[in-house]
Amino acid sequence: KNEVEQSPQNLTAQEGEFITINCSYSVGISALHWLQQHPGGGIVSLFMLSSGKKKHGRLIATINIQEKHSSLHITASHPRDSAVYICAVQPIIQGAQKLVFGQGTRLTINP
Amino acid sequence: EPEVTQTPSHQVTQMGQEVILRCVPISNHLYFYWYRQILGQKVEFLVSFYNNEISEKSEIFDDQFSVERPDGSNFTLKIRSTKLEDSAMYFCASSDWGNTPSFFHEQYFGPGTRLTVT
């Protein structure tokens, strides 16, 4: 069983739509990361959170530690948001800094 | 803005050959990582490095792999005898740990090196 599960695996939407990507994990964590991977392969960190909610521009990330669940929301989506969005967790092992990744959600925003 | 750099961007090698992938982490960062992503699969952790030694490694990181920080700025991943299944995108990352009150730090990824083993 994967420690990090994302849904949906693929998401196609029209420009302007509100987007939600979900992430569930099965291990105790110290932090959860949302990352963006563009078609060229590069990975960019969007958020790191251990509780509550963070907002950056049109992106919002929330986490519920008790339910082991996080969501990434994109408001007023735009074709340039098209990318793979990856949830990754930092397991709560002393000294552990590694990330355990989900399989990613491929988002396509059509104009 | 500081960034992690990796060279080469693409490396083609024959099975059995040794390859060295190079990374220059962000200069004041203390933790360094290698991850890999086989085409179509999720990103996997290989190894983390702190204070000039390996702090954690995965099952993938067997005796064929080694890491080194030879000169205080570069961070390298060596694969001694490449196999076809080593073909993947290899990402280097670094994070700042220990210099701020927060234990958990964002990881900054390099652009990746695509390794093709033929």
PDB file of C-alpha atoms in Angstrom:
ATOM      1  CA  LYS A   1       0.000   0.000   0.000  1.00  0.00           C
ATOM      2  CA  ASN A   2       1.316   3.443  -0.921  1.00  0.00           C
ATOM      3  CA  GLU A   3       2.029   5.674   2.043  1.00  0.00           C
ATOM      4  CA  VAL A   4       0.823   8.712   0.080  1.00  0.00           C
ATOM      5  CA  GLU A   5      -2.226   8.580  -2.174  1.00  0.00           C
ATOM      6  CA  GLN A   6      -3.423  11.412  -4.377  1.00  0.00           C
ATOM      7  CA  SER A   7      -6.712  11.901  -6.155  1.00  0.00           C
ATOM      8  CA  PRO A   8      -7.573  12.358  -8.852  1.00  0.00           C
ATOM      9  CA  GLN A   9      -4.679  11.030 -10.926  1.00  0.00           C
ATOM     10  CA  ASN A  10      -5.735  13.180 -13.874  1.00  0.00           C
ATOM     11  CA  LEU A  11      -7.858  16.302 -13.915  1.00  0.00           C
ATOM     12  CA  THR A  12      -8.968  18.361 -16.902  1.00  0.00           C
ATOM     13  CA  ALA A  13     -10.846  21.604 -16.359  1.00  0.00           C
ATOM     14  CA  GLN A  14     -11.759  24.819 -18.110  1.00  0.00           C
ATOM     15  CA  GLU A  15     -10.009  28.082 -17.466  1.00  0.00           C
ATOM     16  CA  GLY A  16     -11.481  29.844 -14.449  1.00  0.00           C
ATOM     17  CA  GLU A  17     -12.644  26.731 -12.640  1.00  0.00           C
ATOM     18  CA  PHE A  18     -11.887  26.067  -8.971  1.00  0.00           C
ATOM     19  CA  ILE A  19      -9.547  23.090  -8.661  1.00  0.00           C
ATOM     20  CA  THR A  20      -9.110  20.711  -5.736  1.00  0.00           C
ATOM     21  CA  ILE A  21      -6.451  18.008  -5.481  1.00  0.00           C
ATOM     22  CA  ASN A  22      -6.515  15.659  -2.534  1.00  0.00           C
ATOM     23  CA  CYS A  23      -3.772  13.843  -0.657  1.00  0.00           C
ATOM     24  CA  SER A  24      -4.139  11.140   1.988  1.00  0.00           C
ATOM     25  CA  TYR A  25      -1.273   9.580   3.871  1.00  0.00           C
ATOM     26  CA  SER A  26      -0.973   6.646   6.211  1.00  0.00           C
ATOM     27  CA  VAL A  27       2.104   7.466   8.304  1.00  0.00           C
ATOM     28  CA  GLY A  28       2.758   9.969  11.055  1.00  0.00           C
ATOM     29  CA  ILE A  29       4.329  13.053   9.570  1.00  0.00           C
ATOM     30  CA  SER A  30       6.247  16.084  10.659  1.00  0.00           C
ATOM     31  CA  ALA A  31       5.416  18.080   7.536  1.00  0.00           C
ATOM     32  CA  LEU A  32       3.638  17.816   4.197  1.00  0.00           C
ATOM     33  CA  HIS A  33       4.833  19.395   0.985  1.00  0.00           C
ATOM     34  CA  TRP A  34       3.009  20.320  -2.193  1.00  0.00           C
ATOM     35  CA  LEU A  35       5.238  20.435  -5.251  1.00  0.00           C
ATOM     36  CA  GLN A  36       4.708  21.334  -8.897  1.00  0.00           C
ATOM     37  CA  GLN A  37       6.409  19.467 -11.739  1.00  0.00           C
ATOM     38  CA  HIS A  38       6.398  21.046 -15.189  1.00  0.00           C
ATOM     39  CA  PRO A  39       6.554  19.110 -18.484  1.00  0.00           C
ATOM     40  CA  GLY A  40      10.324  19.640 -18.682  1.00  0.00           C
ATOM     41  CA  GLY A  41      10.621  17.716 -15.410  1.00  0.00           C
ATOM     42  CA  GLY A  42      11.721  20.434 -13.005  1.00  0.00           C
ATOM     43  CA  ILE A  43      10.207  20.380  -9.502  1.00  0.00           C
ATOM     44  CA  VAL A  44       9.219  23.509  -7.626  1.00  0.00           C
ATOM     45  CA  SER A  45       8.141  23.619  -4.000  1.00  0.00           C
ATOM     46  CA  LEU A  46       4.763  25.293  -3.521  1.00  0.00           C
ATOM     47  CA  PHE A  47       3.986  24.795   0.153  1.00  0.00           C
ATOM     48  CA  MET A  48       5.288  23.123   3.247  1.00  0.00           C
ATOM     49  CA  LEU A  49       2.801  22.808   6.090  1.00  0.00           C
ATOM     50  CA  SER A  50       2.393  20.955   9.330  1.00  0.00           C
ATOM     51  CA  SER A  51      -0.973  22.351  10.402  1.00  0.00           C
ATOM     52  CA  GLY A  52      -3.810  24.569   9.280  1.00  0.00           C
ATOM     53  CA  LYS A  53      -3.792  26.423   6.011  1.00  0.00           C
ATOM     54  CA  LYS A  54      -1.428  28.409   3.789  1.00  0.00           C
ATOM     55  CA  LYS A  55      -2.197  30.710   0.877  1.00  0.00           C
ATOM     56  CA  HIS A  56       0.038  31.983  -1.880  1.00  0.00           C
ATOM     57  CA  GLY A  57      -1.635  33.943  -4.651  1.00  0.00           C
ATOM     58  CA  ARG A  58      -4.327  31.712  -6.172  1.00  0.00           C
ATOM     59  CA  LEU A  59      -3.054  28.606  -4.409  1.00  0.00           C
ATOM     60  CA  ILE A  60      -4.344  27.415  -1.042  1.00  0.00           C
ATOM     61  CA  ALA A  61      -3.143  24.362   0.870  1.00  0.00           C
ATOM     62  CA  THR A  62      -4.865  22.866   3.882  1.00  0.00           C
ATOM     63  CA  ILE A  63      -4.006  19.973   6.141  1.00  0.00           C
ATOM     64  CA  ASN A  64      -5.966  17.967   8.712  1.00  0.00           C
ATOM     65  CA  ILE A  65      -3.433  16.085  10.807  1.00  0.00           C
ATOM     66  CA  GLN A  66      -6.051  14.018  12.663  1.00  0.00           C
ATOM     67  CA  GLU A  67      -7.584  12.775   9.410  1.00  0.00           C
ATOM     68  CA  LYS A  68      -4.184  12.474   7.664  1.00  0.00           C
ATOM     69  CA  HIS A  69      -5.467  14.475   4.718  1.00  0.00           C
ATOM     70  CA  SER A  70      -4.401  17.539   2.790  1.00  0.00           C
ATOM     71  CA  SER A  71      -5.911  19.460  -0.114  1.00  0.00           C
ATOM     72  CA  LEU A  72      -4.462  21.825  -2.672  1.00  0.00           C
ATOM     73  CA  HIS A  73      -6.871  24.329  -4.163  1.00  0.00           C
ATOM     74  CA  ILE A  74      -6.371  26.567  -7.178  1.00  0.00           C
ATOM     75  CA  THR A  75      -8.784  29.447  -7.627  1.00  0.00           C
ATOM     76  CA  ALA A  76      -9.473  31.030 -11.035  1.00  0.00           C
ATOM     77  CA  SER A  77      -7.421  28.365 -12.805  1.00  0.00           C
ATOM     78  CA  HIS A  78      -5.386  29.323 -15.858  1.00  0.00           C
ATOM     79  CA  PRO A  79      -3.755  27.259 -18.632  1.00  0.00           C
ATOM     80  CA  ARG A  80      -0.337  28.098 -17.158  1.00  0.00           C
ATOM     81  CA  ASP A  81      -1.372  26.106 -14.065  1.00  0.00           C
ATOM     82  CA  SER A  82      -1.202  22.953 -16.194  1.00  0.00           C
ATOM     83  CA  ALA A  83       1.406  20.708 -14.558  1.00  0.00           C
ATOM     84  CA  VAL A  84       1.753  17.666 -12.330  1.00  0.00           C
ATOM     85  CA  TYR A  85       1.054  18.464  -8.685  1.00  0.00           C
ATOM     86  CA  ILE A  86       2.774  16.220  -6.181  1.00  0.00           C
ATOM     87  CA  CYS A  87       2.073  15.681  -2.508  1.00  0.00           C
ATOM     88  CA  ALA A  88       5.051  14.541  -0.422  1.00  0.00           C
ATOM     89  CA  VAL A  89       5.327  13.864   3.300  1.00  0.00           C
ATOM     90  CA  GLN A  90       8.169  13.964   5.782  1.00  0.00           C
ATOM     91  CA  PRO A  91       7.727  10.893   8.032  1.00  0.00           C
ATOM     92  CA  ILE A  92       7.962  11.611  11.741  1.00  0.00           C
ATOM     93  CA  ILE A  93      11.146   9.688  12.419  1.00  0.00           C
ATOM     94  CA  GLN A  94      13.788  11.447  14.478  1.00  0.00           C
ATOM     95  CA  GLY A  95      16.317  13.050  12.206  1.00  0.00           C
ATOM     96  CA  ALA A  96      14.449  12.078   9.061  1.00  0.00           C
ATOM     97  CA  GLN A  97      14.418  14.719   6.397  1.00  0.00           C
ATOM     98  CA  LYS A  98      13.538  12.553   3.399  1.00  0.00           C
ATOM     99  CA  LEU A  99      10.338  13.050   1.451  1.00  0.00           C
ATOM    100  CA  VAL A 100       7.928  10.252   0.534  1.00  0.00           C
ATOM    101  CA  PHE A 101       6.065  11.151  -2.637  1.00  0.00           C
ATOM    102  CA  GLY A 102       2.620  10.547  -3.986  1.00  0.00           C
ATOM    103  CA  GLN A 103       2.183   9.557  -7.609  1.00  0.00           C
ATOM    104  CA  GLY A 104       1.132  13.044  -8.660  1.00  0.00           C
ATOM    105  CA  THR A 105      -1.986  14.579 -10.177  1.00  0.00           C
ATOM    106  CA  ARG A 106      -1.751  15.673 -13.795  1.00  0.00           C
ATOM    107  CA  LEU A 107      -3.746  18.899 -14.190  1.00  0.00           C
ATOM    108  CA  THR A 108      -4.710  20.269 -17.582  1.00  0.00           C
ATOM    109  CA  ILE A 109      -6.481  23.607 -17.830  1.00  0.00           C
ATOM    110  CA  ASN A 110      -8.050  24.311 -21.210  1.00  0.00           C
ATOM    111  CA  PRO A 111      -8.574  27.881 -22.403  1.00  0.00           C
TER     112      PRO A 111
ATOM    113  CA  GLU B   1      17.378  34.070  -6.222  1.00  0.00           C
ATOM    114  CA  PRO B   2      19.704  31.206  -5.218  1.00  0.00           C
ATOM    115  CA  GLU B   3      19.042  27.922  -6.943  1.00  0.00           C
ATOM    116  CA  VAL B   4      20.266  24.347  -7.060  1.00  0.00           C
ATOM    117  CA  THR B   5      22.087  23.504 -10.289  1.00  0.00           C
ATOM    118  CA  GLN B   6      22.806  20.104 -11.811  1.00  0.00           C
ATOM    119  CA  THR B   7      25.094  18.925 -14.576  1.00  0.00           C
ATOM    120  CA  PRO B   8      24.817  17.433 -17.077  1.00  0.00           C
ATOM    121  CA  SER B   9      21.169  17.907 -18.038  1.00  0.00           C
ATOM    122  CA  HIS B  10      21.253  14.662 -19.997  1.00  0.00           C
ATOM    123  CA  GLN B  11      23.734  11.797 -19.769  1.00  0.00           C
ATOM    124  CA  VAL B  12      23.755   8.770 -22.041  1.00  0.00           C
ATOM    125  CA  THR B  13      25.930   5.866 -20.993  1.00  0.00           C
ATOM    126  CA  GLN B  14      26.389   2.212 -21.773  1.00  0.00           C
ATOM    127  CA  MET B  15      25.446  -0.519 -19.335  1.00  0.00           C
ATOM    128  CA  GLY B  16      28.287  -1.289 -16.962  1.00  0.00           C
ATOM    129  CA  GLN B  17      29.873   2.145 -17.198  1.00  0.00           C
ATOM    130  CA  GLU B  18      30.388   4.460 -14.250  1.00  0.00           C
ATOM    131  CA  VAL B  19      28.583   7.797 -14.181  1.00  0.00           C
ATOM    132  CA  ILE B  20      28.921  10.804 -11.915  1.00  0.00           C
ATOM    133  CA  LEU B  21      26.046  13.225 -11.602  1.00  0.00           C
ATOM    134  CA  ARG B  22      26.922  16.641 -10.238  1.00  0.00           C
ATOM    135  CA  CYS B  23      24.961  19.106  -8.168  1.00  0.00           C
ATOM    136  CA  VAL B  24      25.718  22.487  -6.674  1.00  0.00           C
ATOM    137  CA  PRO B  25      23.350  23.026  -3.723  1.00  0.00           C
ATOM    138  CA  ILE B  26      22.347  26.433  -2.422  1.00  0.00           C
ATOM    139  CA  SER B  27      25.404  27.778  -0.660  1.00  0.00           C
ATOM    140  CA  ASN B  28      24.190  28.142   2.946  1.00  0.00           C
ATOM    141  CA  HIS B  29      22.192  24.924   2.966  1.00  0.00           C
ATOM    142  CA  LEU B  30      23.220  22.067   5.222  1.00  0.00           C
ATOM    143  CA  TYR B  31      21.165  19.064   4.070  1.00  0.00           C
ATOM    144  CA  PHE B  32      21.545  17.520   0.618  1.00  0.00           C
ATOM    145  CA  TYR B  33      19.483  14.859  -1.108  1.00  0.00           C
ATOM    146  CA  TRP B  34      19.294  12.736  -4.203  1.00  0.00           C
ATOM    147  CA  TYR B  35      15.967  11.539  -5.565  1.00  0.00           C
ATOM    148  CA  ARG B  36      15.149   9.710  -8.764  1.00  0.00           C
ATOM    149  CA  GLN B  37      12.095   9.424 -10.978  1.00  0.00           C
ATOM    150  CA  ILE B  38      11.767   6.583 -13.447  1.00  0.00           C
ATOM    151  CA  LEU B  39       9.703   7.650 -16.449  1.00  0.00           C
ATOM    152  CA  GLY B  40       6.003   7.546 -15.618  1.00  0.00           C
ATOM    153  CA  GLN B  41       6.574   6.717 -11.960  1.00  0.00           C
ATOM    154  CA  LYS B  42       6.662   8.682  -8.751  1.00  0.00           C
ATOM    155  CA  VAL B  43       9.713  10.378  -7.322  1.00  0.00           C
ATOM    156  CA  GLU B  44      11.725   8.155  -4.953  1.00  0.00           C
ATOM    157  CA  PHE B  45      14.166   9.073  -2.223  1.00  0.00           C
ATOM    158  CA  LEU B  46      17.717   7.764  -2.616  1.00  0.00           C
ATOM    159  CA  VAL B  47      19.902   9.364   0.034  1.00  0.00           C
ATOM    160  CA  SER B  48      20.315  12.322   2.354  1.00  0.00           C
ATOM    161  CA  PHE B  49      23.639  13.816   3.410  1.00  0.00           C
ATOM    162  CA  TYR B  50      24.439  16.025   6.369  1.00  0.00           C
ATOM    163  CA  ASN B  51      27.645  17.049   8.088  1.00  0.00           C
ATOM    164  CA  ASN B  52      29.742  15.202   5.502  1.00  0.00           C
ATOM    165  CA  GLU B  53      28.098  11.854   5.940  1.00  0.00           C
ATOM    166  CA  ILE B  54      25.055   9.927   4.816  1.00  0.00           C
ATOM    167  CA  SER B  55      22.206  10.532   7.258  1.00  0.00           C
ATOM    168  CA  GLU B  56      19.650   8.273   5.636  1.00  0.00           C
ATOM    169  CA  LYS B  57      19.425   6.040   2.566  1.00  0.00           C
ATOM    170  CA  SER B  58      16.768   3.962   0.874  1.00  0.00           C
ATOM    171  CA  GLU B  59      16.836   0.325  -0.223  1.00  0.00           C
ATOM    172  CA  ILE B  60      17.529   1.545  -3.750  1.00  0.00           C
ATOM    173  CA  PHE B  61      20.825   3.069  -2.628  1.00  0.00           C
ATOM    174  CA  ASP B  62      22.918  -0.093  -2.681  1.00  0.00           C
ATOM    175  CA  ASP B  63      26.676  -0.614  -2.995  1.00  0.00           C
ATOM    176  CA  GLN B  64      26.585   0.576  -6.598  1.00  0.00           C
ATOM    177  CA  PHE B  65      25.757   4.083  -5.430  1.00  0.00           C
ATOM    178  CA  SER B  66      27.903   6.552  -3.534  1.00  0.00           C
ATOM    179  CA  VAL B  67      27.737  10.240  -2.704  1.00  0.00           C
ATOM    180  CA  GLU B  68      30.431  12.752  -1.999  1.00  0.00           C
ATOM    181  CA  ARG B  69      30.881  16.422  -1.254  1.00  0.00           C
ATOM    182  CA  PRO B  70      34.396  16.765  -2.619  1.00  0.00           C
ATOM    183  CA  ASP B  71      35.049  20.469  -2.290  1.00  0.00           C
ATOM    184  CA  GLY B  72      32.462  22.187  -0.104  1.00  0.00           C
ATOM    185  CA  SER B  73      30.293  23.297  -3.001  1.00  0.00           C
ATOM    186  CA  ASN B  74      29.646  20.270  -5.233  1.00  0.00           C
ATOM    187  CA  PHE B  75      27.569  17.256  -4.233  1.00  0.00           C
ATOM    188  CA  THR B  76      27.941  14.206  -6.446  1.00  0.00           C
ATOM    189  CA  LEU B  77      26.138  10.930  -7.005  1.00  0.00           C
ATOM    190  CA  LYS B  78      28.210   8.108  -8.486  1.00  0.00           C
ATOM    191  CA  ILE B  79      26.789   4.955  -9.971  1.00  0.00           C
ATOM    192  CA  ARG B  80      29.639   2.462 -10.335  1.00  0.00           C
ATOM    193  CA  SER B  81      28.274   0.036 -12.883  1.00  0.00           C
ATOM    194  CA  THR B  82      25.096   1.275 -14.487  1.00  0.00           C
ATOM    195  CA  LYS B  83      22.196  -1.006 -15.288  1.00  0.00           C
ATOM    196  CA  LEU B  84      19.324  -0.466 -17.714  1.00  0.00           C
ATOM    197  CA  GLU B  85      16.983   0.052 -14.760  1.00  0.00           C
ATOM    198  CA  ASP B  86      19.066   2.999 -13.567  1.00  0.00           C
ATOM    199  CA  SER B  87      17.624   5.017 -16.451  1.00  0.00           C
ATOM    200  CA  ALA B  88      15.698   7.817 -14.754  1.00  0.00           C
ATOM    201  CA  MET B  89      15.635  11.515 -13.962  1.00  0.00           C
ATOM    202  CA  TYR B  90      17.869  12.206 -10.975  1.00  0.00           C
ATOM    203  CA  PHE B  91      17.071  15.217  -8.837  1.00  0.00           C
ATOM    204  CA  CYS B  92      19.358  16.846  -6.339  1.00  0.00           C
ATOM    205  CA  ALA B  93      17.803  18.920  -3.552  1.00  0.00           C
ATOM    206  CA  SER B  94      19.056  20.939  -0.621  1.00  0.00           C
ATOM    207  CA  SER B  95      17.512  22.414   2.488  1.00  0.00           C
ATOM    208  CA  ASP B  96      18.506  24.786   5.207  1.00  0.00           C
ATOM    209  CA  TRP B  97      18.384  23.042   8.587  1.00  0.00           C
ATOM    210  CA  GLY B  98      19.721  24.108  11.876  1.00  0.00           C
ATOM    211  CA  ASN B  99      19.982  27.805  11.211  1.00  0.00           C
ATOM    212  CA  THR B 100      16.405  28.680  12.146  1.00  0.00           C
ATOM    213  CA  PRO B 101      14.120  27.665  15.025  1.00  0.00           C
ATOM    214  CA  SER B 102      11.963  25.533  12.757  1.00  0.00           C
ATOM    215  CA  PHE B 103      13.051  21.913  12.437  1.00  0.00           C
ATOM    216  CA  PHE B 104      11.311  21.437   9.114  1.00  0.00           C
ATOM    217  CA  HIS B 105      12.564  23.143   6.029  1.00  0.00           C
ATOM    218  CA  GLU B 106      11.527  23.468   2.460  1.00  0.00           C
ATOM    219  CA  GLN B 107      13.603  21.454   0.007  1.00  0.00           C
ATOM    220  CA  TYR B 108      14.835  23.190  -3.134  1.00  0.00           C
ATOM    221  CA  PHE B 109      15.166  20.966  -6.166  1.00  0.00           C
ATOM    222  CA  GLY B 110      17.571  21.176  -9.058  1.00  0.00           C
ATOM    223  CA  PRO B 111      16.352  20.839 -12.652  1.00  0.00           C
ATOM    224  CA  GLY B 112      17.377  17.183 -12.810  1.00  0.00           C
ATOM    225  CA  THR B 113      19.754  15.049 -14.857  1.00  0.00           C
ATOM    226  CA  ARG B 114      18.150  12.630 -17.270  1.00  0.00           C
ATOM    227  CA  LEU B 115      20.252   9.448 -17.263  1.00  0.00           C
ATOM    228  CA  THR B 116      19.781   7.049 -20.140  1.00  0.00           C
ATOM    229  CA  VAL B 117      21.524   3.679 -19.911  1.00  0.00           C
ATOM    230  CA  THR B 118      21.732   1.754 -23.178  1.00  0.00           C
TER     231      THR B 118
END
